[in-house]
Structures are given as C-alpha cells and as structure tokens.
Short mmCIF file of C-alpha atoms in Angstrom, two decimals:
data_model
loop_
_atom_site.label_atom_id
_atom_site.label_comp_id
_atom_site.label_asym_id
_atom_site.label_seq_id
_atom_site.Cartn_x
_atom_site.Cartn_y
_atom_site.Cartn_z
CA UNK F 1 -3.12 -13.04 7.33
CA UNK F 2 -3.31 -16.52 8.86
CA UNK F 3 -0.52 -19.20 7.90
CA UNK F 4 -2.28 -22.42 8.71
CA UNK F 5 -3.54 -22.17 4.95
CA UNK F 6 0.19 -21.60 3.88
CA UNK F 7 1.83 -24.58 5.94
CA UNK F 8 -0.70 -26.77 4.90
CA UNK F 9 0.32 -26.55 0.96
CA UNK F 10 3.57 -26.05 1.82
CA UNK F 11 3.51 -30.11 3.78
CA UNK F 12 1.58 -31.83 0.97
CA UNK F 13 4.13 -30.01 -1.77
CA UNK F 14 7.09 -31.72 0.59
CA UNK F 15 4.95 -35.04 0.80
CA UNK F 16 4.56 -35.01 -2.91
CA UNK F 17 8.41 -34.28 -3.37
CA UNK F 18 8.35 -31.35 -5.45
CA UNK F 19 9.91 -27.70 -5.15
CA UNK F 20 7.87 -24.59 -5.31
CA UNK F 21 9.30 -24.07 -8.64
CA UNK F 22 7.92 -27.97 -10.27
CA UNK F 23 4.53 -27.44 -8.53
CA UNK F 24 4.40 -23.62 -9.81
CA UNK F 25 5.05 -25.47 -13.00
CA UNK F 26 2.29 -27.89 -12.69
CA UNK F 27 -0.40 -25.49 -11.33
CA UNK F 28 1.13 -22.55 -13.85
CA UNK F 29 1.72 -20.16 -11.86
CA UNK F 30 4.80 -18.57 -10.57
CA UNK F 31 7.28 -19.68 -7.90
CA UNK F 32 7.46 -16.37 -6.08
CA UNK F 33 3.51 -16.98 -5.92
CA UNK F 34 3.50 -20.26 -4.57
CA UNK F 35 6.23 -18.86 -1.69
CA UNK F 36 4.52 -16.16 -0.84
CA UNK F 37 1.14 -18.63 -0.45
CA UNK F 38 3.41 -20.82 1.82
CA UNK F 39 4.34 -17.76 3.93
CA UNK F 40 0.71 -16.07 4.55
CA UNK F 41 1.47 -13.20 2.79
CA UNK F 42 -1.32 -14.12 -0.12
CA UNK F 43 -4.34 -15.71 -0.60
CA UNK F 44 -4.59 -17.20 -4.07
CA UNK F 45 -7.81 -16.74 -6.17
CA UNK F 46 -10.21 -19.63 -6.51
CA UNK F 47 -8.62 -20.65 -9.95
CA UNK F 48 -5.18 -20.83 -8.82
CA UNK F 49 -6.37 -23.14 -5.60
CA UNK F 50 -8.47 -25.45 -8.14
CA UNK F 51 -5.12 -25.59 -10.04
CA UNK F 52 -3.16 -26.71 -6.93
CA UNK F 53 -5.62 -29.27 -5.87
CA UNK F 54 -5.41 -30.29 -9.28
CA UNK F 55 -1.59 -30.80 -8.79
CA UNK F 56 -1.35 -31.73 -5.52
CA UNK F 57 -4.63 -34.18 -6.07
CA UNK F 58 -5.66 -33.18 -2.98
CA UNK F 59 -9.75 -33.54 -4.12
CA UNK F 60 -11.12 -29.45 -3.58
CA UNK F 61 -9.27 -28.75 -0.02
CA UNK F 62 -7.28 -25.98 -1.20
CA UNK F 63 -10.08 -24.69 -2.94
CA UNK F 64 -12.77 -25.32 -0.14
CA UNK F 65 -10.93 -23.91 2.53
CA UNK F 66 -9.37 -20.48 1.25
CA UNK F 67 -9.17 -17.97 3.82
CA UNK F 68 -11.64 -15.41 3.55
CA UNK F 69 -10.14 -12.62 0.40
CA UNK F 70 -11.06 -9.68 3.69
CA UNK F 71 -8.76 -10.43 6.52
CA UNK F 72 -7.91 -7.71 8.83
CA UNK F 73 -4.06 -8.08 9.18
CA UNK F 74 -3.28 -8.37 13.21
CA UNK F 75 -0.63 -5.44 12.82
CA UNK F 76 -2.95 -3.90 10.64
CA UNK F 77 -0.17 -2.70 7.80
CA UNK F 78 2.26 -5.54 8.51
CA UNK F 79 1.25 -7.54 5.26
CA UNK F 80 0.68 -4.58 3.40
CA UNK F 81 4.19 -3.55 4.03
CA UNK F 82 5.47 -6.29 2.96
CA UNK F 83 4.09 -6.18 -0.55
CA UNK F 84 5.03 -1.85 -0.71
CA UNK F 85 8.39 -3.55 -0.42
CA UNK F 86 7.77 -5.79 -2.97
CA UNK F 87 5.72 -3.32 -5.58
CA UNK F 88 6.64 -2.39 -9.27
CA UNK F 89 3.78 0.31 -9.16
CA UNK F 90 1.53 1.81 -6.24
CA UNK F 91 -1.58 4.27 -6.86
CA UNK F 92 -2.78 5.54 -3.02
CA UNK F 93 -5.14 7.70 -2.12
CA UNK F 94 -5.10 9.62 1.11
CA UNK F 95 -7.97 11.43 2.68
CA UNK F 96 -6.41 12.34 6.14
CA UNK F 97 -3.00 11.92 6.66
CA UNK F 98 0.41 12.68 4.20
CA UNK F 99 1.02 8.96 2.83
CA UNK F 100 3.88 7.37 5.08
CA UNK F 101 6.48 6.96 2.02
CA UNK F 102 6.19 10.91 1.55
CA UNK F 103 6.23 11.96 5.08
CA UNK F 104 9.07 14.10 6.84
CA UNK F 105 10.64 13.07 10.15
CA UNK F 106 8.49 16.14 11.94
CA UNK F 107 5.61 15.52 10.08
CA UNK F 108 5.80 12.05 11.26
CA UNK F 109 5.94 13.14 14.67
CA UNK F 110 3.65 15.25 14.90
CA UNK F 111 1.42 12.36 13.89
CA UNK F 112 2.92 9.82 16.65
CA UNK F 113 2.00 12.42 19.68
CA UNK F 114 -2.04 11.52 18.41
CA UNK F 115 -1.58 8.01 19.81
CA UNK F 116 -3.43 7.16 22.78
CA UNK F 117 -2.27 5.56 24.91
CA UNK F 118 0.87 7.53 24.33
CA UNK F 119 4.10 6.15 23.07
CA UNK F 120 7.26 6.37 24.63
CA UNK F 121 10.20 8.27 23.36
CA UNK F 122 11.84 5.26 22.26
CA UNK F 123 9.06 3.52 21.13
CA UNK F 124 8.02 6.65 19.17
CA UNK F 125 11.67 6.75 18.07
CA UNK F 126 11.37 3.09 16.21
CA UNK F 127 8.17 3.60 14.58
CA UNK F 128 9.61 7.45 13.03
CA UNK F 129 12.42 5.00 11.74
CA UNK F 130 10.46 2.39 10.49
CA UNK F 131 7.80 4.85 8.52
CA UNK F 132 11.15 6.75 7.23
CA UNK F 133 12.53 3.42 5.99
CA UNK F 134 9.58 2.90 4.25
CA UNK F 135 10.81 6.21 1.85
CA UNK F 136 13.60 4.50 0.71
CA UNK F 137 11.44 2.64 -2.12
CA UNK F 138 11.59 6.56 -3.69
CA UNK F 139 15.18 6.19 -3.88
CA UNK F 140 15.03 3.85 -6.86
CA UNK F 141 14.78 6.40 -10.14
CA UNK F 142 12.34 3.97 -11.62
CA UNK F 143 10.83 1.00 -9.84
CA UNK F 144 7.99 1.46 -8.23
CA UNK F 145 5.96 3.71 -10.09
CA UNK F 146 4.09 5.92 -7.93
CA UNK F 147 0.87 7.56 -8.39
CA UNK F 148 -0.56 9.47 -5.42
CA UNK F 149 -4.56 10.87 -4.98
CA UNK F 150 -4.86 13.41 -1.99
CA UNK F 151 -7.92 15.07 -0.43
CA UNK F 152 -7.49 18.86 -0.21
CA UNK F 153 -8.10 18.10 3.60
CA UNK F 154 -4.55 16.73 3.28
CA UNK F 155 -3.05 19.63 2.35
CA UNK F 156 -5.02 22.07 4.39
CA UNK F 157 -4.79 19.94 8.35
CA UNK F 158 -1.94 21.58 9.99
CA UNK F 159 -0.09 18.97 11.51
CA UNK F 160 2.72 19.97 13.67
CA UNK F 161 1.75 23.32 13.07
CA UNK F 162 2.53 25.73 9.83
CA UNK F 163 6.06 25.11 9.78
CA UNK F 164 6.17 21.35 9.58
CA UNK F 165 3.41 21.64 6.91
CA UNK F 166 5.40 24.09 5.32
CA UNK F 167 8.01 21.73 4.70
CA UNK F 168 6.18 18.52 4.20
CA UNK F 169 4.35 19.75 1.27
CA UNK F 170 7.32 21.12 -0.34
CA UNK F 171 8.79 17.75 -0.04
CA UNK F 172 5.95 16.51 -2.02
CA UNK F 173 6.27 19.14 -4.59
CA UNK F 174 9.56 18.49 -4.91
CA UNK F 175 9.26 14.56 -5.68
CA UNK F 176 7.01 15.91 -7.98
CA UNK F 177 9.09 18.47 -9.87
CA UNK F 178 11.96 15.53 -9.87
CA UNK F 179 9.55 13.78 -12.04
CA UNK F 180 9.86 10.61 -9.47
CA UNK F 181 5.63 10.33 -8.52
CA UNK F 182 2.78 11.93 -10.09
CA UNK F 183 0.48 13.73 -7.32
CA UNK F 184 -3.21 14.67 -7.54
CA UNK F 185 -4.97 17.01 -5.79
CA UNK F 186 -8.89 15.96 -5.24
CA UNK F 187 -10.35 19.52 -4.18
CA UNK F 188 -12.28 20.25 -1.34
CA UNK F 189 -14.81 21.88 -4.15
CA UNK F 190 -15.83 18.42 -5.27
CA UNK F 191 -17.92 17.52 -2.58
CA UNK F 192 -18.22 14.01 -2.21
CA UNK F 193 -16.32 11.28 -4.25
CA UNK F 194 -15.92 7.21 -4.45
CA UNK F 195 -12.79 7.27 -1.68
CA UNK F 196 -14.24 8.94 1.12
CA UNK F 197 -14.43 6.74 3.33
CA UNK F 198 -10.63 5.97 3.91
CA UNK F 199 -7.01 4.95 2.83
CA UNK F 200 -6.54 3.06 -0.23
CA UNK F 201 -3.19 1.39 -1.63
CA UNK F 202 -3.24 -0.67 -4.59
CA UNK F 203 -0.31 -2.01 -5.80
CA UNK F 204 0.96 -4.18 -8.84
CA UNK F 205 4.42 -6.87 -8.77
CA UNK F 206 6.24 -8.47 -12.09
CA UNK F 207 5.13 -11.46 -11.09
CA UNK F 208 2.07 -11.66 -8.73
CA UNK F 209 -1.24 -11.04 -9.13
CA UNK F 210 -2.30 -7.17 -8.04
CA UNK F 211 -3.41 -6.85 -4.67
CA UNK F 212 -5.02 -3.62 -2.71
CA UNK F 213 -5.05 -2.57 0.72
CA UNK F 214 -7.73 -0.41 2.21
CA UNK F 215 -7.31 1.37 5.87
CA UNK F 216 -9.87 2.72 8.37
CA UNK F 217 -9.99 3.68 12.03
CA UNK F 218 -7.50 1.11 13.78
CA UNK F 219 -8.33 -1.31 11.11
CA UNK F 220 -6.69 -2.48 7.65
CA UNK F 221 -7.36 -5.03 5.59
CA UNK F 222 -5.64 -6.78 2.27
CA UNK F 223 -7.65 -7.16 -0.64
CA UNK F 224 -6.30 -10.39 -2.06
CA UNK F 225 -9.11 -11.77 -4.68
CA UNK F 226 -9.56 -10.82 -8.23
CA UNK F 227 -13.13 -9.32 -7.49
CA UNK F 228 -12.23 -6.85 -4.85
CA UNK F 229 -9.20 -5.27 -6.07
CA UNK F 230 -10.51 -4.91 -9.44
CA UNK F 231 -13.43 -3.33 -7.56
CA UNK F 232 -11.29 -0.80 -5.89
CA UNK F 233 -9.24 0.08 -9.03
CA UNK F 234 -12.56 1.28 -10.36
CA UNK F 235 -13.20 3.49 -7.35
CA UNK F 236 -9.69 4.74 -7.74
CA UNK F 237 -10.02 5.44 -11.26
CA UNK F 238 -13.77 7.29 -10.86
CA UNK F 239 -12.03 9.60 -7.96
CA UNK F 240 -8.70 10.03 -10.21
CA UNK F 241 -11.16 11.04 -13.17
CA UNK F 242 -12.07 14.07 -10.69
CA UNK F 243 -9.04 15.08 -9.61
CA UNK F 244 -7.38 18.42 -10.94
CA UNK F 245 -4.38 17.61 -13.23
CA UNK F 246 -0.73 17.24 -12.13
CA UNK F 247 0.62 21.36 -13.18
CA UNK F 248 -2.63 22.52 -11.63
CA UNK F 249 -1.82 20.18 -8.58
CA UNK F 250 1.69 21.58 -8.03
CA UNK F 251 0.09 24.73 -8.18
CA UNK F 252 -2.36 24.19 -5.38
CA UNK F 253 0.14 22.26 -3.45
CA UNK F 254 2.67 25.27 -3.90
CA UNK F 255 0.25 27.55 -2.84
CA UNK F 256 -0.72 26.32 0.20
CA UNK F 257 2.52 26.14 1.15
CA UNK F 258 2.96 29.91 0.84
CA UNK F 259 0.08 29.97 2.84
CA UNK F 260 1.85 28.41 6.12
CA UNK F 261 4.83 30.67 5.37
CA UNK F 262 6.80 29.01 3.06
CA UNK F 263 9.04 31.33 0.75
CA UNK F 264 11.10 30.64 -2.27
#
C-alpha cells in the first residue's frame, strides 16, 4: 500500500496544528486509525475521508483521491502482516498450504525448497524464522481469537513427506484440543464451495475497522473498504456453513494423521 495518500494527511494535520488524537476527535474516529492512515497501512472508507476533508477543510481531496480499496501489497503479505500482528480475532481459510501461524519448522521447509528461483540456506533460514515468529500471536491464551477453515486437500498433500505431515497435523490437533483455535475441516466430498479459488484472512482490531486479505499465485491483496470485506465475510461464512463440525474435524484431522504413521 502506497504512502503518498498517508503523508499527504499527515502535512495538512501538521499545517493545521493538530495531533492525530484532536483531528481523530474532529473527524470521530480513532487515533490509532488516523496513524495507521498516515503510515500506509489503511485506506479509510469514503465516509471517514469525507469526515477528514470536513476537518481538515481541505474541499473533497481526501475523498477524491483514495487509493484504490484493491492494492496488491509490493511484498505481497507485508501489510497483511502487519495487521495479524495487530488482530483481536482472525478467521482464515486455507485451500493449499498449512496456514503460516500453525506451521512446524519442517513443514515450513519443506514449503521453502518449492521456490524457484531457489533460496539460499540463509535466506531460507530468515524467512523459516520470520513465518515461526509469526506463531507467537498463539502464545497469548486469549487475544486473537482464531478460527481456521481448511480444504481436505490440506490435510491430505504430503509435504515433506509422511513424517513431517505426521507431525504438522498433530500440532494442529493439539492447538485444538488446548482449546486455543477452533479448526474446520471443509471435505473433499463437498465438491465445490465459495473459497476455492484461494487464501483468505479476515481479521478484526479493538479499534479499527475490519479488514481482509485474500492471496493467489504470487499475488495478495488487502481488502480495506467496507464493501469488500463484508463481501468476503459472506463467502467465509457460506463455506464455514459447509464445513464438518469441530469433534468431527479433530477426528478427520486425527485420522489422517494415523494414516502417515502417526501413533499415540
């Protein structure tokens, strides 16, 4: 996400002397919403910029010129890190790939040896950390809340081989049994369903607007305007309406861990 749009509010809030907190006042909103405006990391909807030009009196520029709600980020999870990080609840669905908060260092790795062109051993190295780091939201008993949707296909791809998926997916089902996320299993049986087509994050804060963040083949993109992440909680909520329930998930998930040799 751009920050020409940011620094611009950010000089005409310094020309008209206020803080973020007396111009969050005037446009009622929050202050951690007008900061994170000011550092690209959100777009605001249409009402909020009409309420800044309002209290700016800066005629309809903020509203005329809002970046487009679509973006693809440049590092294309680098803003949609940022907000994980920043998350009281996340709902994600994965069709592929183990989400990155529950993966294991060798399922991980398995995963970095795809790359093309190939990574180095110590670039490979820094990314395995970073993605790992990234679990350390789970270490919190509470905050976020976190609601996971995977694709059979998840559970059945042998990545790294059976032993790595052996573990991985007991690491699941034991976040699960620990009562810290909630995991359903979308089965293969369905056939089709509304989140085919990719990754989807959506994530709420205390005191942000919700925002989403949707993934495809070298491409990801945060959903910033009202429209399109309410648009994508609906998808989320059709495919969640088909998925099997949490015991019967655990079940499945247990299961097929058996199946790659796992043993109590």
């Amino acid at each position: 996400m751009g920050s020409a749009y940011g620094d611009w509010l950010r000089q005409k809030r310094e020309d008209a002397d206020l803080t973020q907190q007396e111009l969050a006042d005037a446009a009622v909103m929050t202050r951690s919403h007008i900061a994170h405006i000011e550092a690209g990391r959100r777009i605001p909807s249409k009402e909020d910029a009409r309420r800044l030009d309002k209290a700016l009196n800066t005629g309809n520029v903020l509203s005329s010129f809002l970046p487009k709600d679509d973006t693809a980020v440049a590092d294309r999870f680098a803003d949609a890190l940022k907000l994980e990080q920043q998350a009281t609840r996340i709902q994600e669905f994965a069709g592929s790939l183990v989400p990155g908060i529950f993966q294991t260092e060798k399922y991980t790795r398995a995963v970095m040896r795809t790359a093309f062109p190939p990574w180095s051993e110590k670039e490979c190295d820094r990314l395995v950390v970073t993605r790992l780091e990234r679990a350390k939201i789970l270490t919190d008993p509470v905050t976020p809340v976190v609601w996971v949707l995977l694709d059979e296909a998840v559970l059945r791809r042998p990545v790294g081989g059976p032993d790595v998926m052996a573990e991985q997916i007991m690491h699941i089902v034991h976040l699960v049994e620990d009562e810290r996320v909630r995991v359903h299993v979308l089965p293969l049986g369905l056939g089709s369903h509304p989140l085919m087509s990719g990754l989807l994050t959506l994530m709420w804060f205390e005191d942000q607007p919700p925002a989403a963040y949707s993934e495809g083949l070298s491409v990801g993109k945060v959903h910033d305007s009202p429209a399109a992440v309410q648009r994508l909680q609906g998808l989320y909520a059709l495919a969640l309406g088909d998925a099997l329930p949490l015991k019967e998930s655990l079940a499945l998930m247990r299961a097929t861990a058996k199946e790659y040799g796992h043993h109590d």
